[in-house]
Coordinates of C-alpha atoms in Angstrom, one line a residue:
X148 CA 7.6 -50.3 -2.4
X149 CA 5.2 -48.0 -4.2
X150 CA 6.7 -44.6 -5.1
X151 CA 5.4 -41.5 -3.6
X152 CA 2.7 -39.9 -6.0
X153 CA 2.8 -36.4 -7.2
X154 CA -0.5 -35.5 -5.5
X155 CA -1.3 -32.8 -2.9
X156 CA -1.6 -33.7 0.6
X157 CA -5.3 -34.4 1.5
X158 CA -7.1 -32.0 3.8
X159 CA -7.3 -34.6 6.5
X160 CA -5.1 -35.3 9.6
X161 CA -2.1 -37.5 8.9
X162 CA -2.3 -41.0 10.5
X163 CA -0.7 -41.5 13.8
X164 CA 2.4 -43.7 13.8
X165 CA 1.8 -47.2 15.1
X166 CA 4.9 -47.0 17.4
X167 CA 6.3 -44.3 19.5
X168 CA 9.2 -44.0 17.1
X169 CA 9.2 -43.5 13.3
X170 CA 10.0 -46.3 11.0
X171 CA 13.7 -47.3 10.7
X172 CA 14.1 -46.0 7.2
X173 CA 13.2 -42.4 8.2
X174 CA 15.3 -40.2 10.3
X175 CA 14.2 -39.2 13.9
X176 CA 11.5 -36.5 13.5
X177 CA 12.6 -33.1 14.9
X178 CA 10.1 -30.2 14.9
X179 CA 12.6 -27.6 16.1
X180 CA 16.2 -28.1 14.8
X181 CA 19.3 -27.5 16.7
X182 CA 21.2 -24.8 14.9
X183 CA 20.1 -21.7 16.9
X184 CA 22.4 -18.7 16.2
X185 CA 23.6 -20.0 12.9
X186 CA 20.1 -20.2 11.3
X187 CA 19.3 -17.8 8.4
X188 CA 15.6 -18.0 9.4
X189 CA 14.3 -18.6 12.9
X190 CA 10.7 -18.6 14.1
X191 CA 9.9 -19.1 17.9
X192 CA 6.3 -19.6 19.0
X193 CA 4.9 -17.6 16.1
X194 CA 1.1 -17.3 16.1
X195 CA -1.3 -15.5 13.8
X196 CA -5.0 -15.1 13.5
X197 CA -6.7 -13.9 10.2
X198 CA -10.4 -13.2 9.8
X199 CA -11.0 -14.5 13.3
X200 CA -9.4 -17.9 12.6
X201 CA -6.1 -19.1 14.0
X202 CA -3.9 -19.8 11.1
X203 CA -0.6 -20.4 12.8
X204 CA -0.2 -21.5 16.4
X205 CA 3.2 -21.7 18.2
X206 CA 5.3 -22.4 15.1
X207 CA 8.9 -23.1 15.7
X208 CA 11.2 -23.5 12.7
X209 CA 14.8 -23.0 11.8
X210 CA 16.3 -22.9 8.3
X211 CA 20.0 -23.4 8.1
X212 CA 22.1 -21.0 6.1
X213 CA 22.4 -22.3 2.5
X214 CA 19.9 -25.2 2.8
X215 CA 16.9 -25.9 0.8
X216 CA 13.8 -26.4 3.1
X217 CA 10.4 -27.3 1.7
X218 CA 7.0 -26.9 3.6
X219 CA 4.2 -29.2 2.7
X220 CA 0.6 -29.5 4.2
X221 CA -3.0 -29.5 3.5
X222 CA -4.6 -26.6 1.5
X223 CA -5.4 -23.6 3.7
X224 CA -3.1 -24.8 6.4
X225 CA -1.0 -21.6 6.5
X226 CA 1.9 -22.4 4.3
X227 CA 1.8 -19.3 2.2
X228 CA 1.0 -17.3 5.4
X229 CA 4.1 -18.5 7.1
X230 CA 6.1 -17.5 4.0
X231 CA 4.6 -14.0 4.0
X232 CA 5.6 -13.7 7.8
X233 CA 9.2 -14.5 6.9
X234 CA 9.1 -12.0 4.0
X235 CA 7.7 -9.2 6.2
X236 CA 4.5 -9.0 4.2
X237 CA 2.5 -10.0 7.3
X238 CA 3.3 -9.4 11.0
X239 CA 2.8 -12.2 13.5
X240 CA 0.4 -11.6 16.5
X241 CA 3.0 -13.2 18.9
X242 CA 6.3 -14.9 18.9
X243 CA 9.7 -14.0 17.4
X244 CA 10.9 -13.9 13.8
X245 CA 14.5 -13.6 13.0
X246 CA 15.5 -13.3 9.3
X247 CA 19.3 -13.0 9.0
X248 CA 19.5 -11.9 5.4
X249 CA 17.5 -10.1 2.8
X250 CA 14.7 -12.4 1.3
X251 CA 13.6 -12.4 -2.4
X252 CA 10.1 -13.5 -2.9
X253 CA 8.8 -15.6 -5.9
X254 CA 5.0 -15.6 -5.9
X255 CA 2.5 -18.3 -7.0
X256 CA 1.7 -16.0 -10.1
X257 CA 4.6 -14.4 -12.0
X258 CA 3.4 -10.8 -11.2
X259 CA 5.2 -9.4 -14.3
X260 CA 4.3 -5.7 -15.1
X261 CA 2.6 -6.0 -18.4
X262 CA 4.0 -2.7 -19.7
X263 CA 7.6 -3.7 -19.2
X264 CA 9.6 -6.2 -21.3
X265 CA 11.1 -9.3 -19.7
X266 CA 14.4 -7.6 -19.2
X267 CA 13.0 -4.5 -17.8
X268 CA 10.9 -6.6 -15.3
X269 CA 14.1 -8.3 -14.1
X270 CA 15.7 -4.9 -14.0
X271 CA 13.0 -3.6 -11.6
X272 CA 14.9 -4.5 -8.3
X273 CA 18.0 -2.6 -9.6
X274 CA 15.9 0.4 -10.5
X275 CA 14.3 0.5 -7.0
X276 CA 17.7 0.2 -5.3
X277 CA 17.4 -3.5 -4.4
X278 CA 19.6 -5.0 -7.1
X279 CA 22.0 -7.9 -6.1
X280 CA 25.2 -9.3 -7.4
X281 CA 23.6 -10.7 -10.6
X282 CA 22.9 -8.2 -13.3
X283 CA 19.5 -8.5 -15.0
X284 CA 21.0 -9.9 -18.1
X285 CA 22.9 -12.6 -16.1
X286 CA 19.8 -13.6 -14.1
X287 CA 17.8 -14.0 -17.4
X288 CA 20.6 -16.1 -18.8
X289 CA 20.7 -18.2 -15.6
X290 CA 17.0 -19.2 -16.2
X291 CA 17.4 -19.7 -20.0
X292 CA 15.6 -16.5 -21.0
X293 CA 18.4 -14.4 -22.4
X294 CA 17.1 -14.5 -25.9
X295 CA 13.7 -13.2 -24.9
X296 CA 14.7 -10.0 -23.0
X297 CA 12.9 -7.7 -25.4
X298 CA 9.5 -9.6 -25.2
X299 CA 6.6 -8.2 -23.4
X300 CA 4.8 -10.6 -20.9
X301 CA 1.8 -10.9 -23.3
X302 CA 4.2 -12.5 -25.9
X303 CA 5.5 -15.1 -23.5
X304 CA 4.1 -18.5 -22.5
X305 CA 3.2 -19.3 -18.9
X306 CA 6.4 -21.2 -18.3
X307 CA 8.5 -18.4 -19.7
X308 CA 6.8 -15.9 -17.5
X309 CA 7.5 -18.1 -14.5
X310 CA 11.2 -18.1 -15.5
X311 CA 11.3 -14.3 -15.7
X312 CA 9.7 -14.1 -12.2
X313 CA 12.4 -16.3 -10.9
X314 CA 15.1 -14.3 -12.6
X315 CA 13.7 -11.1 -11.1
X316 CA 14.1 -12.6 -7.6
X317 CA 17.7 -13.8 -8.5
X318 CA 18.6 -10.2 -9.6
X319 CA 17.4 -8.9 -6.2
X320 CA 19.8 -8.2 -3.4
X321 CA 18.8 -11.3 -1.4
X322 CA 20.6 -14.2 0.1
X323 CA 17.3 -15.9 0.9
X324 CA 14.9 -17.2 -1.7
X325 CA 11.3 -17.7 -0.8
X326 CA 9.2 -19.8 -3.3
X327 CA 5.4 -19.8 -2.9
X328 CA 4.5 -22.7 -5.3
X329 CA 5.9 -20.7 -8.3
X330 CA 5.4 -23.6 -10.7
X331 CA 1.9 -24.8 -9.6
X332 CA 0.1 -23.6 -12.7
X333 CA 2.5 -25.4 -15.1
X334 CA 1.9 -28.8 -16.8
X335 CA 3.6 -31.8 -15.3
X336 CA 6.5 -32.2 -17.8
X337 CA 7.4 -28.5 -17.7
X338 CA 7.3 -28.5 -13.9
X339 CA 9.6 -31.5 -13.8
X340 CA 12.1 -29.6 -15.9
X341 CA 11.8 -26.5 -13.7
X342 CA 12.4 -28.7 -10.6
X343 CA 15.6 -30.0 -12.1
X344 CA 16.7 -26.4 -13.1
X345 CA 15.8 -25.0 -9.7
X346 CA 18.0 -27.8 -8.1
X347 CA 20.9 -26.7 -10.2
X348 CA 20.3 -23.0 -9.5
X349 CA 20.4 -23.8 -5.8
X350 CA 23.6 -25.6 -6.1
X351 CA 25.1 -22.8 -8.2
X352 CA 24.0 -19.8 -6.0
X353 CA 24.0 -21.4 -2.6
X354 CA 21.0 -19.2 -1.5
X355 CA 19.0 -20.3 1.5
X356 CA 15.8 -21.4 -0.1
X357 CA 12.4 -21.9 1.6
X358 CA 9.7 -23.3 -0.7
X359 CA 6.0 -24.0 -0.2
X360 CA 4.6 -26.9 -2.3
X361 CA 1.7 -29.3 -2.4
X362 CA 3.7 -31.9 -4.2
X363 CA 5.3 -34.6 -1.9
X364 CA 7.6 -35.7 -4.7
X365 CA 8.7 -32.2 -5.4
X366 CA 9.5 -31.6 -1.8
X367 CA 11.6 -34.8 -1.5
X368 CA 13.3 -34.3 -4.8
X369 CA 14.5 -30.7 -4.2
X370 CA 14.8 -30.1 -0.4
X371 CA 17.5 -31.0 2.1
X372 CA 14.7 -31.1 4.7
X373 CA 10.9 -31.1 4.5
X374 CA 8.6 -29.5 7.1
X375 CA 5.1 -30.7 7.6
X376 CA 2.6 -28.1 8.5
X377 CA -0.7 -29.2 10.0
X378 CA -3.2 -27.5 12.2
X379 CA -1.1 -24.4 12.2
X380 CA 1.9 -26.1 13.6
X381 CA 5.1 -27.7 12.3
X382 CA 4.4 -31.4 13.3
X383 CA 7.4 -33.0 11.6
X384 CA 10.8 -32.0 10.1
X385 CA 12.4 -34.7 8.0
X386 CA 15.9 -34.9 6.6
X387 CA 15.5 -35.7 2.8
X388 CA 18.8 -34.9 1.3
X389 CA 19.8 -37.5 -1.3
X390 CA 16.5 -39.2 -1.2
X391 CA 15.4 -37.8 -4.6
X392 CA 13.4 -40.9 -5.6
X393 CA 14.9 -41.0 -9.1
X394 CA 13.4 -44.4 -9.7
X395 CA 10.0 -42.8 -10.1
X396 CA 11.3 -41.1 -13.2
X397 CA 13.3 -44.0 -14.7
X398 CA 11.2 -47.1 -13.9
X399 CA 7.7 -48.4 -14.4
X400 CA 4.6 -46.8 -16.0
X401 CA 5.7 -43.2 -15.4
X402 CA 8.9 -43.8 -17.3
X403 CA 6.9 -45.3 -20.2
X404 CA 4.5 -42.3 -20.3
X405 CA 7.5 -39.8 -20.0
X406 CA 9.1 -41.4 -23.0
X407 CA 5.9 -41.1 -25.1
X408 CA 5.4 -37.5 -24.2
X409 CA 9.0 -36.3 -24.4
X410 CA 10.7 -33.7 -22.4
X411 CA 8.8 -30.6 -21.2
X412 CA 9.9 -27.3 -22.6
X413 CA 8.6 -23.9 -21.7
X414 CA 10.8 -21.8 -23.9
X415 CA 8.7 -21.7 -27.0
X416 CA 7.5 -18.3 -27.0
X417 CA 3.8 -17.4 -27.5
X418 CA 3.0 -14.2 -29.3
X419 CA -0.6 -12.8 -29.9
X420 CA -1.7 -13.0 -33.5
X421 CA -1.3 -9.7 -35.3
X422 CA -4.4 -7.6 -35.2
X423 CA -6.4 -7.7 -38.5
X424 CA -7.7 -4.6 -39.9
X425 CA -11.4 -4.6 -39.2
X426 CA -13.9 -3.4 -41.8
X427 CA -15.6 -1.4 -39.0
X428 CA -12.7 0.9 -39.1
X429 CA -14.2 2.4 -42.3
X430 CA -17.5 3.2 -40.5
X431 CA -16.4 6.7 -39.3
X432 CA -15.4 7.6 -42.9
X433 CA -18.8 6.4 -44.1
X434 CA -20.6 8.3 -41.5
X435 CA -18.6 11.5 -42.5
X436 CA -19.6 11.0 -46.2
X437 CA -23.2 10.4 -45.4
X438 CA -23.3 13.5 -43.3
X439 CA -21.9 15.6 -46.1
X440 CA -24.4 14.1 -48.6
X441 CA -27.3 15.0 -46.2
X442 CA -25.9 18.5 -45.6
X443 CA -25.5 19.0 -49.4
X444 CA -29.1 17.9 -50.0
X445 CA -30.6 20.1 -47.3
X446 CA -28.6 23.2 -48.4
X447 CA -29.7 22.8 -52.0
X448 CA -33.3 22.4 -51.0
X449 CA -33.2 25.5 -48.8
X450 CA -31.1 27.5 -51.3
X451 CA -30.1 30.3 -48.9
X452 CA -26.4 30.9 -48.0
X453 CA -27.4 32.9 -44.9
X454 CA -29.3 29.9 -43.5
X455 CA -27.4 26.9 -44.6
X456 CA -24.5 27.2 -47.1
X457 CA -23.4 24.1 -49.1
X458 CA -20.2 22.3 -48.2
X459 CA -18.6 23.6 -51.4
X460 CA -19.5 27.1 -50.5
X461 CA -18.0 26.7 -47.0
X462 CA -14.8 25.4 -48.6
X463 CA -14.6 28.3 -51.0
X464 CA -15.0 30.9 -48.1
X465 CA -12.3 29.0 -46.0
X466 CA -9.9 29.1 -48.9
X467 CA -10.5 32.8 -49.4
X468 CA -9.8 33.5 -45.7
X469 CA -7.4 30.6 -45.0
X470 CA -4.7 32.8 -43.5
X471 CA -7.0 34.5 -40.9
X472 CA -8.8 31.3 -40.1
X473 CA -5.7 29.1 -39.6
X474 CA -4.1 31.8 -37.4
X475 CA -7.2 31.8 -35.3
X476 CA -7.2 28.0 -35.2
X477 CA -3.6 28.1 -33.9
X478 CA -4.5 30.4 -31.1
X479 CA -7.5 28.3 -30.1
X480 CA -5.4 25.1 -30.3
X481 CA -2.7 26.6 -28.1
X482 CA -5.2 27.7 -25.4
X483 CA -6.9 24.4 -25.4
X484 CA -3.7 22.3 -25.2
X485 CA -2.1 24.4 -22.5
X486 CA -5.4 24.3 -20.6
X487 CA -5.7 20.6 -21.0
X488 CA -2.1 20.1 -19.8
X489 CA -2.6 22.3 -16.8
X490 CA -5.9 20.8 -15.8
X491 CA -4.6 17.2 -16.3
X492 CA -1.6 18.0 -14.2
X493 CA -3.8 19.2 -11.3
X494 CA -6.2 16.3 -11.9
X495 CA -3.4 13.8 -11.3
X496 CA -1.9 15.7 -8.4
X497 CA -5.2 15.9 -6.5
X498 CA -6.7 12.5 -7.7
X499 CA -3.7 10.5 -6.6
X500 CA -3.7 11.4 -2.9
X501 CA -7.6 11.0 -3.1
X502 CA -7.1 7.5 -4.4
X503 CA -4.8 6.6 -1.6
X504 CA -6.6 8.4 1.3
X505 CA -10.3 7.7 1.5
X506 CA -10.8 10.4 4.1
X507 CA -9.5 13.0 1.8
X508 CA -11.8 11.9 -1.0
X509 CA -14.8 12.3 1.4
X510 CA -13.4 15.8 2.5
X511 CA -12.9 17.2 -1.1
X512 CA -15.8 15.7 -2.9
X513 CA -18.4 18.4 -2.0
X514 CA -15.9 21.2 -3.1
X515 CA -15.1 19.4 -6.3
X516 CA -18.8 18.7 -7.2
X517 CA -19.6 22.4 -6.5
X518 CA -16.9 23.5 -8.8
X519 CA -18.1 21.3 -11.6
X520 CA -21.7 22.4 -11.1
X521 CA -20.7 26.0 -12.0
X522 CA -21.0 26.5 -15.8
X523 CA -17.8 27.7 -17.5
X524 CA -19.7 30.6 -19.2
X525 CA -20.3 31.9 -15.7
X526 CA -16.7 31.6 -14.6
X527 CA -15.2 33.2 -17.7
X528 CA -16.5 36.8 -16.9
X529 CA -15.3 36.6 -13.3
X530 CA -11.8 35.6 -14.4
X531 CA -11.9 38.3 -16.9
X532 CA -12.7 40.7 -14.1
X533 CA -9.9 39.3 -11.9
X534 CA -7.1 38.7 -14.4
X535 CA -8.0 40.9 -17.4
X536 CA -7.5 40.1 -21.0
X537 CA -4.8 37.8 -22.5
X538 CA -4.0 34.2 -22.9
X539 CA -3.6 33.2 -19.1
X540 CA -7.3 33.5 -18.1
X541 CA -8.2 31.5 -21.3
X542 CA -5.8 28.8 -20.2
X543 CA -7.4 28.8 -16.8
X544 CA -10.9 28.5 -18.0
X545 CA -9.8 25.7 -20.3
X546 CA -8.0 24.0 -17.4
X547 CA -11.1 24.2 -15.2
X548 CA -13.2 22.3 -17.8
X549 CA -10.4 19.7 -18.4
X550 CA -9.7 19.1 -14.7
X551 CA -12.4 16.8 -13.5
X552 CA -12.2 13.9 -16.0
X553 CA -8.5 13.5 -15.4
X554 CA -9.0 13.7 -11.6
X555 CA -11.8 10.9 -11.7
X556 CA -9.7 8.7 -14.1
X557 CA -6.7 9.1 -11.8
X558 CA -8.7 8.1 -8.8
X559 CA -10.3 5.0 -10.5
X560 CA -7.1 4.0 -12.3
X561 CA -4.9 4.0 -9.2
X562 CA -7.4 2.0 -7.2
X563 CA -7.6 -0.5 -9.9
X564 CA -3.9 -1.4 -9.9
X565 CA -3.8 -5.0 -8.8
X566 CA -3.1 -5.4 -5.1
X567 CA -0.7 -8.3 -6.0
X568 CA 1.7 -5.8 -7.7
X569 CA 1.7 -3.7 -4.4
X570 CA 2.8 -6.8 -2.5
X571 CA 5.5 -7.3 -5.1
X572 CA 6.8 -3.8 -4.6
X573 CA 6.6 -4.3 -0.8
X574 CA 9.1 -7.3 -1.2
X575 CA 11.3 -5.0 -3.2
X576 CA 11.2 -2.4 -0.4
X577 CA 10.0 0.3 -2.7
X578 CA 9.4 3.8 -1.4
X579 CA 6.0 5.6 -2.0
X580 CA 7.6 7.7 -4.7
X581 CA 9.0 4.6 -6.5
X582 CA 5.5 3.0 -6.3
X583 CA 3.9 6.1 -7.9
X584 CA 6.5 6.3 -10.7
X585 CA 7.0 2.6 -11.5
X586 CA 3.6 1.0 -10.6
X587 CA 0.7 3.3 -10.0
X588 CA 0.9 5.8 -12.8
X589 CA 1.9 3.2 -15.5
X590 CA -0.6 0.8 -14.1
X591 CA -3.4 3.5 -14.4
X592 CA -2.2 4.7 -17.8
X593 CA -5.0 3.1 -19.9
X594 CA -7.7 4.7 -17.6
X595 CA -5.9 8.0 -17.6
X596 CA -5.8 8.1 -21.4
X597 CA -9.5 7.4 -21.4
X598 CA -10.1 10.4 -19.1
X599 CA -7.7 12.5 -21.3
X600 CA -9.8 11.9 -24.4
X601 CA -12.9 13.6 -22.7
X602 CA -10.6 16.2 -21.1
X603 CA -9.3 17.5 -24.4
X604 CA -12.8 17.9 -25.8
X605 CA -13.8 19.8 -22.7
X606 CA -10.7 22.0 -22.9
X607 CA -11.5 22.9 -26.4
X608 CA -15.0 23.9 -25.4
X609 CA -13.5 26.0 -22.5
X610 CA -11.1 27.7 -24.9
X611 CA -14.1 28.8 -27.2
X612 CA -16.2 30.0 -24.4
X613 CA -13.3 32.3 -23.3
X614 CA -13.0 33.6 -26.8
X615 CA -16.7 34.3 -26.9
X616 CA -16.5 36.2 -23.6
X617 CA -13.2 38.1 -24.1
X618 CA -13.1 38.6 -27.8
X619 CA -9.6 37.3 -27.9
X620 CA -8.4 36.1 -31.4
X621 CA -9.4 32.6 -32.0
X622 CA -12.1 30.5 -33.6
X623 CA -14.6 31.4 -31.0
X624 CA -14.0 35.2 -31.8
X625 CA -14.2 34.3 -35.6
X626 CA -17.6 32.6 -35.2
X627 CA -19.0 35.5 -33.1
X628 CA -17.7 38.2 -35.5
X629 CA -19.0 36.4 -38.6
X630 CA -22.4 35.7 -36.9
X631 CA -22.8 39.4 -36.1
X632 CA -22.2 40.3 -39.8
X633 CA -24.4 37.4 -41.1
X634 CA -21.4 35.7 -42.8
X635 CA -23.0 32.2 -42.4
X636 CA -20.5 30.4 -44.6
X637 CA -17.5 31.7 -42.6
X638 CA -19.3 30.6 -39.4
X639 CA -19.5 27.1 -40.8
X640 CA -15.9 27.3 -41.9
X641 CA -14.7 28.1 -38.3
X642 CA -17.0 25.4 -36.9
X643 CA -15.6 22.9 -39.3
X644 CA -12.0 23.8 -38.3
X645 CA -13.1 23.3 -34.5
X646 CA -14.6 20.0 -35.3
X647 CA -11.4 18.8 -37.2
X648 CA -9.2 20.0 -34.3
X649 CA -11.4 18.1 -31.7
X650 CA -11.4 14.9 -33.9
X651 CA -7.6 15.1 -34.3
X652 CA -6.9 15.5 -30.7
X653 CA -9.3 12.7 -29.8
X654 CA -7.9 10.4 -32.4
X655 CA -4.3 10.9 -31.2
X656 CA -5.2 9.9 -27.6
X657 CA -7.4 7.1 -28.7
X658 CA -4.5 5.7 -30.9
X659 CA -2.1 5.9 -27.8
X660 CA -4.8 4.2 -25.7
X661 CA -5.1 1.3 -28.2
X662 CA -1.4 1.0 -28.6
X663 CA -1.0 0.7 -24.8
X664 CA -3.8 -1.9 -24.5
X665 CA -2.1 -4.0 -27.3
X666 CA 1.2 -3.8 -25.4
X667 CA -0.6 -5.2 -22.4
X668 CA -2.1 -8.1 -24.4
X669 CA -5.8 -6.8 -24.0

């Protein structure tokens, strides 16, 4: 008898049996089951339409407590949809769904959060209040990944990430395990090893397991029963316990190929190569040196300090007045940083609900555009009139200039968080606050840092504009005062300090952004 191949079911109707009863070597087909009341999962006449197409039609299925049931069928036949209905990710149009337990979902892709290590990914259910009996460390050990808990997803191979995804489900407080082709992307040898490990895990944990697969052999090898889903209906439910077809692995051509290839192993970690220092990193230094040379050449040619002093003359003036200039630099830096912090906080607080609620974005957009169309130099005197002198109005002016870039980056970053991660958090029963703190803000962090780079530059401009207007001690006041007395070298010294402060703030945020990108394997 030819062994069953490890190929997906074809997208065509199954042949009708030649006789009214199935062959003698197969059990009697039962599309319903007979364990009502004791089933862990029970579906009665479940139907669902998606995109105007009927995906499921009158599905009846019972999964016994503690059993391993596999669902096979043609691609696009509704297998994953059925699993999503059981998990609660989708709601059936009609019929009854009874799930007597708490399901843990293992998706087709691993859906590991790239900014969290393997152990912290497995710890996610515990942090969200959905932790189970197994600790994260125990769950990692159970799938053979205990030694890789500190590794980031970008440092792990595909098979290792699949193991971590399974460990996360095992660490969840669920007595039902839903598997949506979790090993479909793995090579054949590693997949065989995973199948063997999954069978042992089921025997050890005793969880009710419902798995979707395209592999006939995988279904027969692992499952106690196999359900065939075709045309949106369960057309057959076969008892397969103990019919693992081990001969396919130990006899014939497949056995010979397996001996040549060896055993599959997914526990060899992959780590991205260390980033080499690029020669282009020296280009900013080269540009700065070239700029100083051009400045020096022009200043020597003009030969007039009151028009354009040389770099050396600016340095001499700075050194003579370093105490005053550094004090003024500290004041400007404090106003700019506090303004950037306040503006960024309001940008996140307003940008996040706008990202989640489209109607709120449409409502607030005209007001926000109007606020950004008003120049800061116009707002500063008004705030001076309302709030008087001091540091608080300066912080507000700086915050107003820093606010908009962070708002836009928050809106864009939150919307760019992968929808698949939102589904993961739904299966973990996360609250809106937990989604914000553990998914949306960390997921949007690279975009937020990009907005913060621009925000800091604008905050510095806002602080200087305020000092021009209010004559508060700062570099803006120093420039204004030196200009009025025609002390051009001192003007250039203050400008140089402003430039250095802006470059320093920009560089710190850019470094954080590059570091975060590397952590995520980008």
